[in-house]
Coordinates of C-alpha atoms and ligand atoms in Angstrom, one line a residue:
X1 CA -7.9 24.7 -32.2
X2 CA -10.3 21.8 -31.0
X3 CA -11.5 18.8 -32.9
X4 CA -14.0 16.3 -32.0
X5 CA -13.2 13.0 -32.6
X6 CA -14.7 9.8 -31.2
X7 CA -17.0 11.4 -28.8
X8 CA -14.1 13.4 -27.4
X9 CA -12.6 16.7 -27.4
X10 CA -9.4 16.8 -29.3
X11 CA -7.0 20.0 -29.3
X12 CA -4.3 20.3 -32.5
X13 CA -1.1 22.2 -32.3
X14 CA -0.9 25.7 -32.4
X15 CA 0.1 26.8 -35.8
X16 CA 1.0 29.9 -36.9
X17 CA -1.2 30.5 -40.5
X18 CA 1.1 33.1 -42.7
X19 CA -2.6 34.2 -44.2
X20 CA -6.1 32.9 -43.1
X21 CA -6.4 29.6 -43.9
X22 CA -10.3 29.0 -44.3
X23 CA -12.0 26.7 -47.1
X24 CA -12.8 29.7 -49.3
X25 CA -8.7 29.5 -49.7
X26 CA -8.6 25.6 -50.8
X27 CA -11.6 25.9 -53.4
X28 CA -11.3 29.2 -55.0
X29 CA -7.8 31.2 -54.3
X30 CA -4.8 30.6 -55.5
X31 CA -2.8 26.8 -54.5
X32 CA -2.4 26.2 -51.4
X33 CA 1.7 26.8 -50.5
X34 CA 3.7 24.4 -49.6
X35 CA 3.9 25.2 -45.8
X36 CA -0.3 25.2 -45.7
X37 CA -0.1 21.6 -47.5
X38 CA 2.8 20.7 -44.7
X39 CA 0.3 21.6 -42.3
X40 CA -2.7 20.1 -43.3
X41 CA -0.8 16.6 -43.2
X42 CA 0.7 17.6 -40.3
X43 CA -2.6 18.2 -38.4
X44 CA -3.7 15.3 -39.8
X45 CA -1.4 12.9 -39.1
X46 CA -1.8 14.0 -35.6
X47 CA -5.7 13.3 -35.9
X48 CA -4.9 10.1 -36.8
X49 CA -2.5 8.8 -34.7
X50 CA -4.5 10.3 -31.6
X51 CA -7.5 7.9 -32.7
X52 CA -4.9 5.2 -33.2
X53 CA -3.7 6.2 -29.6
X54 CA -7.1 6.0 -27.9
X55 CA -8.5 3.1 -29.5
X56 CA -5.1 1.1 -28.9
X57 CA -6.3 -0.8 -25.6
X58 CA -4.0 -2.5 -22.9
X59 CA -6.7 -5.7 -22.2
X60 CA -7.6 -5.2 -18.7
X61 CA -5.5 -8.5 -17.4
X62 CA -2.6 -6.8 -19.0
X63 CA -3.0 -4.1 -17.3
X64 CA -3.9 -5.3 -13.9
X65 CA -0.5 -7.2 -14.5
X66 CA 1.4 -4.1 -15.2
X67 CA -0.6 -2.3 -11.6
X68 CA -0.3 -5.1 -9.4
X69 CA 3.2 -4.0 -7.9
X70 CA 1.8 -0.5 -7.6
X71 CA -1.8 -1.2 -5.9
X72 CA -0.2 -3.7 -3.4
X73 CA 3.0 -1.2 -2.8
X74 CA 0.3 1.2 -1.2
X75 CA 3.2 3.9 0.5
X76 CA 5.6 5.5 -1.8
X77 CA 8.0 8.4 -1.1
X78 CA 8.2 11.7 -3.3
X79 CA 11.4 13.9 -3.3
X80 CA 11.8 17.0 -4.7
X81 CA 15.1 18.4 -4.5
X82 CA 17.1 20.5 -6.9
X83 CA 19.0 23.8 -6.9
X84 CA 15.9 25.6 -5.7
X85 CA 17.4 24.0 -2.3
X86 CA 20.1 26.8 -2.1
X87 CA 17.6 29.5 -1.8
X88 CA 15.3 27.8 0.9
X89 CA 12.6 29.8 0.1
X90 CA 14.4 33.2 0.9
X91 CA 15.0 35.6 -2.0
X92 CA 17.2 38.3 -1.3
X93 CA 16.2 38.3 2.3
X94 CA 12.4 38.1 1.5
X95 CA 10.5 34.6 2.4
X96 CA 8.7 33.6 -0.7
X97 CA 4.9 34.5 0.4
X98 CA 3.2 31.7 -1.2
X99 CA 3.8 28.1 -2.8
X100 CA 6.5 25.6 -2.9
X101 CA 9.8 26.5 -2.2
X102 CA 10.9 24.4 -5.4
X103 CA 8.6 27.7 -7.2
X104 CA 11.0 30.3 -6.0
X105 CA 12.0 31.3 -9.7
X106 CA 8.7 32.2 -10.6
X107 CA 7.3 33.8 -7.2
X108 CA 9.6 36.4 -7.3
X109 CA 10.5 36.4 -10.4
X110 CA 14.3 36.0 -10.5
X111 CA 16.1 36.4 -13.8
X112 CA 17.7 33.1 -15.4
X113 CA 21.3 34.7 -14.9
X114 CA 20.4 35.3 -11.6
X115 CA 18.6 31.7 -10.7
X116 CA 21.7 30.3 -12.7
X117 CA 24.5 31.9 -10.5
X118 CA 22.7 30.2 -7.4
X119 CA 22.3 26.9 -9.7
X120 CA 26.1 27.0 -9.9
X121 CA 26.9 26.8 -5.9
X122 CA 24.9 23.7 -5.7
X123 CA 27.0 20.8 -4.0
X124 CA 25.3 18.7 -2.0
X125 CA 28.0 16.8 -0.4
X126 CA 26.4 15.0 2.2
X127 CA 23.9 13.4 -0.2
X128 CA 24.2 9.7 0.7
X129 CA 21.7 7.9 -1.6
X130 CA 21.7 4.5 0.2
X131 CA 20.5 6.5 3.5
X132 CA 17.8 7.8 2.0
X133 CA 16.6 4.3 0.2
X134 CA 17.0 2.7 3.5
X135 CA 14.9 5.4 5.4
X136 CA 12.4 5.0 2.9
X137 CA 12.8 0.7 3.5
X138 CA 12.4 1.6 7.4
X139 CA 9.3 4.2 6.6
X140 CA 7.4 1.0 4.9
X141 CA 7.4 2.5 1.8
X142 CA 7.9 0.1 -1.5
X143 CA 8.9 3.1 -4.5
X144 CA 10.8 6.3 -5.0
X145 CA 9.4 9.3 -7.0
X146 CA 12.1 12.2 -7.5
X147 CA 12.4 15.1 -9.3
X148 CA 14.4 14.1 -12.2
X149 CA 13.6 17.9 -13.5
X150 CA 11.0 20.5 -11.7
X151 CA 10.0 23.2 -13.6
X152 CA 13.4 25.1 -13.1
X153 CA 14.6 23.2 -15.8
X154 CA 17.8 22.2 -13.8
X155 CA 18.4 18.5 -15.0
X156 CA 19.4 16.5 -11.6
X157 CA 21.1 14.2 -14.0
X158 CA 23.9 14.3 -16.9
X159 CA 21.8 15.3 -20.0
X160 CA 23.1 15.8 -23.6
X161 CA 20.3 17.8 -24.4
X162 CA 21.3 21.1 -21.8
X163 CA 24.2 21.7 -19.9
X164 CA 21.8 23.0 -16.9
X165 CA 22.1 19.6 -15.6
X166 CA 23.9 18.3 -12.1
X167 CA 27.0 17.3 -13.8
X168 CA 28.1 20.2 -16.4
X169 CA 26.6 23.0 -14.0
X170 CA 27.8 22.7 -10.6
X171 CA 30.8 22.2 -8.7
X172 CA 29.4 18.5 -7.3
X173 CA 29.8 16.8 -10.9
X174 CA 28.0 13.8 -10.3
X175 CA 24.3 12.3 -11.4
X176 CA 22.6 12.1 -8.0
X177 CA 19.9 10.2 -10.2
X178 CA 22.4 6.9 -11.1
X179 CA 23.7 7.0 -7.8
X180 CA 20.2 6.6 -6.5
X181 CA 19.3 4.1 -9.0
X182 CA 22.3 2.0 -7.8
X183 CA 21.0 2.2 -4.4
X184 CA 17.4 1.3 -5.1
X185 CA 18.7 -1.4 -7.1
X186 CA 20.7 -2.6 -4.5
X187 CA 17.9 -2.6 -1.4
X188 CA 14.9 -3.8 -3.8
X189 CA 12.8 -0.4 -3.6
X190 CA 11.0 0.5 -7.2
X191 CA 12.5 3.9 -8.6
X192 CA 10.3 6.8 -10.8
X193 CA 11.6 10.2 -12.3
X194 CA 8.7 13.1 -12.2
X195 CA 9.8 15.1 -15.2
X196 CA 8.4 18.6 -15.6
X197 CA 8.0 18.1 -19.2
X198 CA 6.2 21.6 -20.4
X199 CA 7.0 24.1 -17.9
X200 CA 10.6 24.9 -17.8
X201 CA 12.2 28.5 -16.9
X202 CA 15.6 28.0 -17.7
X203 CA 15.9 26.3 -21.2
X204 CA 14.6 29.0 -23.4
X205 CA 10.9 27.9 -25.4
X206 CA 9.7 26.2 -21.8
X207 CA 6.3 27.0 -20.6
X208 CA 5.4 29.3 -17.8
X209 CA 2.6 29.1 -15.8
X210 CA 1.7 32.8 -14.9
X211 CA 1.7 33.8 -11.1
X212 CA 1.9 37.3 -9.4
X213 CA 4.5 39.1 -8.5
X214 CA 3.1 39.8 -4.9
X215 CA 3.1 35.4 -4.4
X216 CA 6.7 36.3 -4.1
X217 CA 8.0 39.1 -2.0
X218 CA 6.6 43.0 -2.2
X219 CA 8.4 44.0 -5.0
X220 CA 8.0 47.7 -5.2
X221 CA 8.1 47.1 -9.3
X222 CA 5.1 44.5 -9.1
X223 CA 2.9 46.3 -11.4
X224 CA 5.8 46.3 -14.4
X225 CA 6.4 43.1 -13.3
X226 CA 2.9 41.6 -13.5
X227 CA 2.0 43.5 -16.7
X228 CA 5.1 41.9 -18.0
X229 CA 4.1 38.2 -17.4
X230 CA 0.7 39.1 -19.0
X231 CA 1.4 40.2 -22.2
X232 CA 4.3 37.4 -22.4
X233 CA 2.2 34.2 -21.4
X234 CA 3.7 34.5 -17.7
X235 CA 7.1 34.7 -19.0
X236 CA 9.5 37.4 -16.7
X237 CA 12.9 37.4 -18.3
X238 CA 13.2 37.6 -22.5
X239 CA 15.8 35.0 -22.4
X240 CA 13.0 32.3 -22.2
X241 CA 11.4 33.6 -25.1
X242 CA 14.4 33.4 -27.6
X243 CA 12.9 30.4 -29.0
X244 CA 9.5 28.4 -29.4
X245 CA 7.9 25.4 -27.2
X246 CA 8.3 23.3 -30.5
X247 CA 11.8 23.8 -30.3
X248 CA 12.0 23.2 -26.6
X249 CA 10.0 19.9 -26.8
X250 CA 12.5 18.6 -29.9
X251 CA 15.5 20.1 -28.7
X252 CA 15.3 19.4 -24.0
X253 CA 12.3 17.8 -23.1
X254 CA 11.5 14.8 -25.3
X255 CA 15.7 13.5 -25.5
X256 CA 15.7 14.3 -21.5
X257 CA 13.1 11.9 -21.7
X258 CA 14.9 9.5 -23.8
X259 CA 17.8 9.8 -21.4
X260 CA 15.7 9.1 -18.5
X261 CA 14.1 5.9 -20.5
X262 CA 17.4 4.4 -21.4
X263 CA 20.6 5.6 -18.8
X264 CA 19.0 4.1 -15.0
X265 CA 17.5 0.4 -16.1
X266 CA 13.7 -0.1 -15.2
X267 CA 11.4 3.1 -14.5
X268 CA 8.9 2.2 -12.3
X269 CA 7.1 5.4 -13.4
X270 CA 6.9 8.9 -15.5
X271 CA 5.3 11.2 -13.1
X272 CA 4.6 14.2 -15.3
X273 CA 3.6 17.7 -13.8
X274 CA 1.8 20.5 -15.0
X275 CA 0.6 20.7 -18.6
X276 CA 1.0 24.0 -19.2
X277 CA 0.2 24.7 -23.4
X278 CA 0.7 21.3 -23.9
X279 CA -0.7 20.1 -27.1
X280 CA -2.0 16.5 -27.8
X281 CA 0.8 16.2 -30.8
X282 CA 3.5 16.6 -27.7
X283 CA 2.0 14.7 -26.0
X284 CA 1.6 11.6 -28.4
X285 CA 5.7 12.2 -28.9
X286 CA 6.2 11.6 -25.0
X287 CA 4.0 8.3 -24.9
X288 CA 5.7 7.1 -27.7
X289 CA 8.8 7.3 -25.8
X290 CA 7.4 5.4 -23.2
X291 CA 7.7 2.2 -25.2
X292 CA 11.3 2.0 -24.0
X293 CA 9.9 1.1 -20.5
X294 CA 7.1 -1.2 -21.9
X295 CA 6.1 -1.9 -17.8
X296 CA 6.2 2.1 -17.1
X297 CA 3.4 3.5 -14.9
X298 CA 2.6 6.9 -15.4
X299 CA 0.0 9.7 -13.9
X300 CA -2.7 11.5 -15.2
X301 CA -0.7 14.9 -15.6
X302 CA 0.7 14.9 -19.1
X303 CA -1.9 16.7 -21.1
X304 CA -5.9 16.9 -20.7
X305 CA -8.2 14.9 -21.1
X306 CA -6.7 12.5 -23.7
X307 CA -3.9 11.0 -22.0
X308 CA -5.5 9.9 -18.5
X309 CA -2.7 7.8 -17.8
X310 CA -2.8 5.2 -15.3
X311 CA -3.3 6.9 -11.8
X312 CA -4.9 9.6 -10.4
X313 CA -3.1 12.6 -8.3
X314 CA -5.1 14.6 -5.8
X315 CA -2.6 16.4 -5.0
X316 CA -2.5 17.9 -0.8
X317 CA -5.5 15.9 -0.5
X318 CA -7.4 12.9 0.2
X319 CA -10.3 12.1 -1.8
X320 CA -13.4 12.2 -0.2
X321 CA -15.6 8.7 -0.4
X322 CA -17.7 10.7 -3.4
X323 CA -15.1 11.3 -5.5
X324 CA -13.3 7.4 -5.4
X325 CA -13.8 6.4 -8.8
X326 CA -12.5 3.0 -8.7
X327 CA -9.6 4.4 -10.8
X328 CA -6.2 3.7 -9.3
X329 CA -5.0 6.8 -7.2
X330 CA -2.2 8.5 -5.7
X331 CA -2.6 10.9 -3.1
X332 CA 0.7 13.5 -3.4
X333 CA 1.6 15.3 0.3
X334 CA 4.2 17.5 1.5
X335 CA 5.2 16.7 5.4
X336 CA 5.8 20.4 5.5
X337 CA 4.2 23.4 3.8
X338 CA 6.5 23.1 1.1
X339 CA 7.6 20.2 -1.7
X340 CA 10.9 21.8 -2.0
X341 CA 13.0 22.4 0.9
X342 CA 12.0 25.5 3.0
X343 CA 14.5 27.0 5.6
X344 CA 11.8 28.6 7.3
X345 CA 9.3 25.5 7.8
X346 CA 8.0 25.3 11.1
X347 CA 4.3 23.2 10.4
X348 CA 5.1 20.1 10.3
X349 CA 2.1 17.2 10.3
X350 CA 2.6 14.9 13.1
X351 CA 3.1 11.3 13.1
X352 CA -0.8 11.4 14.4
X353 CA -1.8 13.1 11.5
X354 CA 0.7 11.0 8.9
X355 CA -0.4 7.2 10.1
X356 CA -3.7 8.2 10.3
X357 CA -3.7 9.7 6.7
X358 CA -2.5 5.8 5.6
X359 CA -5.2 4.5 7.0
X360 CA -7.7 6.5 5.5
X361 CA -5.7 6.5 1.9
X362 CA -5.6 2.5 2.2
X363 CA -9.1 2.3 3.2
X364 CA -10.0 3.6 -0.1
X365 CA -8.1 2.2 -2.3
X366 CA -5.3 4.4 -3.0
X367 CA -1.8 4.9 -2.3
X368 CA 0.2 7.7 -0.6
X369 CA 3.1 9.5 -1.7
X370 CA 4.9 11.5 1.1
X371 CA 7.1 13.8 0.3
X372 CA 10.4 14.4 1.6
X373 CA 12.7 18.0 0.4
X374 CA 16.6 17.4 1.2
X375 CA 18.6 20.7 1.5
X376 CA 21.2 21.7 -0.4
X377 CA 23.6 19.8 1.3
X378 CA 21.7 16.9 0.5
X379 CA 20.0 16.4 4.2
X380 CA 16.9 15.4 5.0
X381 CA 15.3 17.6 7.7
X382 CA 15.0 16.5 10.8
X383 CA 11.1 16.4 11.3
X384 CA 10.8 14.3 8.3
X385 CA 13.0 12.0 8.6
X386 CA 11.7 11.6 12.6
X387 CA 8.3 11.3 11.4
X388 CA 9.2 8.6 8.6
X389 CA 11.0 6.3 11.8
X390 CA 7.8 6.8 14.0
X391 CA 5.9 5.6 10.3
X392 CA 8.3 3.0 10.2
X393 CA 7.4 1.5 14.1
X394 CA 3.6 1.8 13.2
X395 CA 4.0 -0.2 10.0
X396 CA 6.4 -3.1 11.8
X397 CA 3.4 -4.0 13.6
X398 CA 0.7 -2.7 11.5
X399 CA 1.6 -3.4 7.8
X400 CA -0.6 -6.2 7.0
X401 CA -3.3 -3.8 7.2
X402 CA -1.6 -1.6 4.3
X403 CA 0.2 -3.7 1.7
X404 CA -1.7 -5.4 -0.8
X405 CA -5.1 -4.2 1.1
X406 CA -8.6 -3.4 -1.1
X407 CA -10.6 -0.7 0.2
X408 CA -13.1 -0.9 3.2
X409 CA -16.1 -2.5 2.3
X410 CA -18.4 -1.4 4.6
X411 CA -19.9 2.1 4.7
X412 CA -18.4 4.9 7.0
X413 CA -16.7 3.9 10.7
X414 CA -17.6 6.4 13.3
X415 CA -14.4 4.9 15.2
X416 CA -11.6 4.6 12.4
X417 CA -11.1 3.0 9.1
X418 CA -11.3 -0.5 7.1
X419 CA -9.2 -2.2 4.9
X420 CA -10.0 -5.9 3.8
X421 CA -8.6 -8.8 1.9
X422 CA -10.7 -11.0 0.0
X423 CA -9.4 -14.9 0.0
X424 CA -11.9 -17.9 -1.7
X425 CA -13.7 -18.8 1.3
X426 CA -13.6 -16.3 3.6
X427 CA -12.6 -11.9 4.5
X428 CA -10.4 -10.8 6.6
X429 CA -10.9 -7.5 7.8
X430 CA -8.2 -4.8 9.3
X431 CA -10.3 -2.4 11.7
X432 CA -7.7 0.6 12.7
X433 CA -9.3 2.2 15.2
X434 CA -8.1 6.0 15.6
X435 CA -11.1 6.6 19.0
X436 CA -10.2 3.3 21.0
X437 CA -14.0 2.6 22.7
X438 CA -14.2 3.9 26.5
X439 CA -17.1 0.9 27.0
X440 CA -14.5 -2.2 26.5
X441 CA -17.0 -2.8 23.0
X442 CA -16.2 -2.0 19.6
X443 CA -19.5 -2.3 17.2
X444 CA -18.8 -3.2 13.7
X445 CA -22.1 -1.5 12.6
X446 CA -23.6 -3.9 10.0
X447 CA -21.2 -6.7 10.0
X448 CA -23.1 -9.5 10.3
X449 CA -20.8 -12.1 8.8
X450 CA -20.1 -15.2 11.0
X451 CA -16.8 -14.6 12.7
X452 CA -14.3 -17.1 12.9
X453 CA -11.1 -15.0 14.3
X454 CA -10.4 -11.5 15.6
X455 CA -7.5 -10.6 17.2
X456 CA -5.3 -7.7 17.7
X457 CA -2.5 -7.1 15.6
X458 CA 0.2 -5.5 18.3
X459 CA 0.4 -9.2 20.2
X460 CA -1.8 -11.7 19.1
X461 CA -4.4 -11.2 21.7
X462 CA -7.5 -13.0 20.3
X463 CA -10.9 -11.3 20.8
X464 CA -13.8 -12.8 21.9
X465 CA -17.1 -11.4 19.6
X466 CA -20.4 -11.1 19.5
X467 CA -23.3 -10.9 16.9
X468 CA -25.9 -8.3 17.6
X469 CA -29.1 -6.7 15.6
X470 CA -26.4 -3.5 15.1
X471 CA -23.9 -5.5 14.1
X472 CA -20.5 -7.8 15.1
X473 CA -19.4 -6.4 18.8
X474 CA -16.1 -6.5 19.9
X475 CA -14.9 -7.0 23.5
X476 CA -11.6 -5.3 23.5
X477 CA -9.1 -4.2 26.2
X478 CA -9.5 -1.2 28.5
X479 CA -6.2 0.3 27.1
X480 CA -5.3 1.0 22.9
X481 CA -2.3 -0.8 22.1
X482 CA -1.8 1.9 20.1
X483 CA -2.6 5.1 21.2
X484 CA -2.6 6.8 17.3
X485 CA -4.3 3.8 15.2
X486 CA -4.8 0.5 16.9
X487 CA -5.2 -2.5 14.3
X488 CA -7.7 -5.7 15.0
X489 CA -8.0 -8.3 12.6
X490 CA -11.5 -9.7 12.3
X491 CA -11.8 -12.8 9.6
X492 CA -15.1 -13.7 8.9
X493 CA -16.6 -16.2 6.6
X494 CA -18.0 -15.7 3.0
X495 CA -18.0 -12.3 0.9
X496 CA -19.0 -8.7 2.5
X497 CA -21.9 -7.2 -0.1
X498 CA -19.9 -4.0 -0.5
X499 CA -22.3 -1.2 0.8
X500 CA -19.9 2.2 0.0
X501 CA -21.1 4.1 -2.2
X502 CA -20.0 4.7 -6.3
X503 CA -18.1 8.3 -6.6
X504 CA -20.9 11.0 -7.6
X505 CA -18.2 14.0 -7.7
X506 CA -15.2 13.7 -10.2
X507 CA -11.4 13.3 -8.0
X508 CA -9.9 16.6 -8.2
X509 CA -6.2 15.6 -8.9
X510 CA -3.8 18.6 -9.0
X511 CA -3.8 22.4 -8.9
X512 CA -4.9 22.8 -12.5
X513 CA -8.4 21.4 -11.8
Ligands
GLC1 C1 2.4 20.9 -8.4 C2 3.5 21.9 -8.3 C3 4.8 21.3 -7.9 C4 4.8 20.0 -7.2 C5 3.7 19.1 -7.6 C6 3.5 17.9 -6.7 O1 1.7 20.8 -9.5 O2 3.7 22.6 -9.5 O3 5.7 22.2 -7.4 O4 5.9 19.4 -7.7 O5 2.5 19.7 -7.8 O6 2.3 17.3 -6.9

């Protein structure tokens, strides 16, 4: 059921009416019962905090004091791990034909006793949390996202509110989330939880989004199987049905997220995933437990379209200059094919590809979040953490270009991309150049600023520069200094009159758009 309120389309919780409830019932018929009248207020009580929700306003200094860590961090790491590890993406022999490894469950459809069993062998004992914060220090990134819970409903951390959790399920016994806390606290890196707040398979009353059985493995009883998840709201197993969502949001989801508030200090950020059914009445419950972290950052992914958040997530995907809105934003990328870890992965991206994807994210104003899937031993693989070290060389030189930068100014760079930071008197600008020029000149097309610096940021070199009717020219040497993404620094005086263009499409930012 949908409201409008305030200009903006509000959906109530789904109720279940014991008879029609219509006016003809509240003028004419007999009194309304007591569960109607519980209701009514309920509905509107939710109508009225919503409205108290979207007029109550951060100012915008307050706010841009709340974001500042966040837009200057500009490189943050995502991990998803959890018991989904053990499988790999193999299912009884069978690689898992489409999605994240960390979707296994659902793909192919295992049972919960059966997803349980494997739950029950995780024991990651080379999990080493300090490792991982100081890969992440040597990568150049400034926050940790993980999985606090994925939509398997396994708890990586001692909850209350189910025993599928690290600690009361499996043989390992310890929370891998306080252990990282300790070690992020310990090396200065900012530390998030994604929670999968609506979609859960294991504790029964958790949403499922539906999927086919053939996006698993060619399961001769697909047809059962698929008519099954239809008439059951993509539920496969009657175990998760045994109770409601209501009851799941009271009963897991909302104290999880009280745990997660109070038990590990300061949460950078709630990264929510997937609003499957959610209702804006859940949803107002969750932001109200986000007072407990009254600096918390959170993303655009806990219910549509009233609870924007604060950042945007195109997920496997950079925005394209049409659909930067100015709103802060978060591009979310595997290194893989997979956000969970997948035995089988053989495509990785290449450092190339990863340094260059910085640049691009930086030069318009958002950040990236790279994703990393340990196994179930608790190892990172190989190509990622190789590719993280080559990040981590590029950004030793490189970084000024990243941290703290505001978007490129000018309009498209047939040679690379721009980053810039604005001081009182003067710009400095940080060209990386991907297509180092075979002439000995790099054309800044339309800068026509007056130059008072330009050097290169590998050793110093200063560049001599020239103003021409296309635009600043710079003579630079007959070799890259870098041969993926060579940086110059060009400061020039005065403001640049910013000539890229507003967004005309809207940021797609996740797979339910
Ligand atoms: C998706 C997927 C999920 C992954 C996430 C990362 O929505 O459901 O597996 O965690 O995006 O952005």
């Amino acid at each position: 059921m949908e409201l409008r309120i305030c200009g903006r389309t509000i959906s109530l919780p789904r109720v279940v009416h014991p008879r029609p409830l219509n006016s003809a019932n509240l003028l004419v018929g007999e009194p309304p019962s007591f569960n109607t009248m519980r209701k009514i207020i309920c509905l509107l009580v939710t109508g009225f905090c919503l409205i108290h929700n979207l007029s109550a306003q951060e100012s915008p200094a307050a706010r841009d004091q709340r974001m500042q860590w966040w837009r200057e961090a500009r490189f943050g790491m995502f991990i998803h791990w959890g018991p989904y590890s053990v499988l790999g993406g193999v299912y009884h022999g069978h690689q898992q034909q489409r999605g994240g490894a960390e979707w296994i469950m659902n793909r192919c459809k295992i049972p919960m006793a059966e997803y349980q069993q494997a739950a029950a062998t995780f024991n990651p004992t080379n999990y080493d949390p300090e490792a991982w914060v100081l890969l992440a220090k040597q990568a150049g990134m400034k926050y940790i996202i993980i999985t606090a819970k994925h939509h398997d409903g396994f708890a990586m951390f001692k909850s209350a509110a189910s025993k599928f959790n690290i600690v009361d399920f499996t043989p390992y016994g310890k929370d891998v989330l306080d252990a990282l806390a300790t070690a992020c606290r310990k090396h200065g890196m900012k530390l998030g939880f994604y929670y999968s707040h609506a979609q859960d398979w294991n504790n029964p009353g958790g949403a499922a989004a539906r999927r086919l059985s053939a996006e698993g493995w060619d399961n001769p009883a697909a047809a059962s199987v698929d008519a099954y998840t239809a008439a059951n709201d993509g539920h496969w197993d009657p175990a998760q049905m045994s109770t409601t969502m209501d009851d799941y949001i009271d009963r897991v989801a909302l104290p999880q997220v009280r745990e997660l508030m109070t038990n590990y200090g300061d949460v950078a950020v709630l990264w929510w995933d997937t609003p499957t059914n959610m209702t804006d009445a859940y949803a107002l419950k969750f932001k109200e437990l986000l007072k407990l972290q009254p600096n918390i950052i959170t993303n655009d992914r806990l219910k549509r379209p009233n609870f924007p958040g604060d950042t945007g997530t195109p997920e496997q995907q950079i925005p394209s200059q049409e659909e930067v809105d100015g709103k802060d934003w978060e591009t979310c990328m595997t290194m893989g094919t997979s956000w969970g870890y997948k035995s089988w992965d053989g495509n990785w991206k290449s450092p190339e590809t990863l340094i260059r994807n910085l640049c691009d994210i930086a030069s318009k104003g958002g950040n990236y979040l790279l994703n990393i899937g340990p196994d179930a031993q608790g190892r990172i693989p190989t190509p990622s953490s190789d590719a993280l070290r080559a990040m981590g060389d590029w950004m030793k030189t490189n970084s000024e270009a990243i941290y703290a930068s505001k978007a490129n100014p000018l309009g498209p760079l047939p040679w690379g991309r721009c980053t810039h930071q604005q001081n009182a008197a003067d710009t400095v600008l940080y060209l990386a150049v991907f297509d180092w020029p075979t002439t000995g000149k790099l054309l800044v097309p339309g800068l026509h600023n007056q130059v008072t610096g330009a050097q290169l940021l590998a050793d110093g070199t200063a560049l001599p520069t020239a103003a021409t009717a296309a635009g600043m020219e710079i003579s630079v040497p007959a070799k890259a200094p870098d041969a993926i993404a060579s940086v110059i620094k060009v400061t020039v005086k005065g403001f640049i009159p910013k000539r890229t263009k507003a967004a005309t499409k809207q940021m797609k930012t996740g797979e339910l758009d």
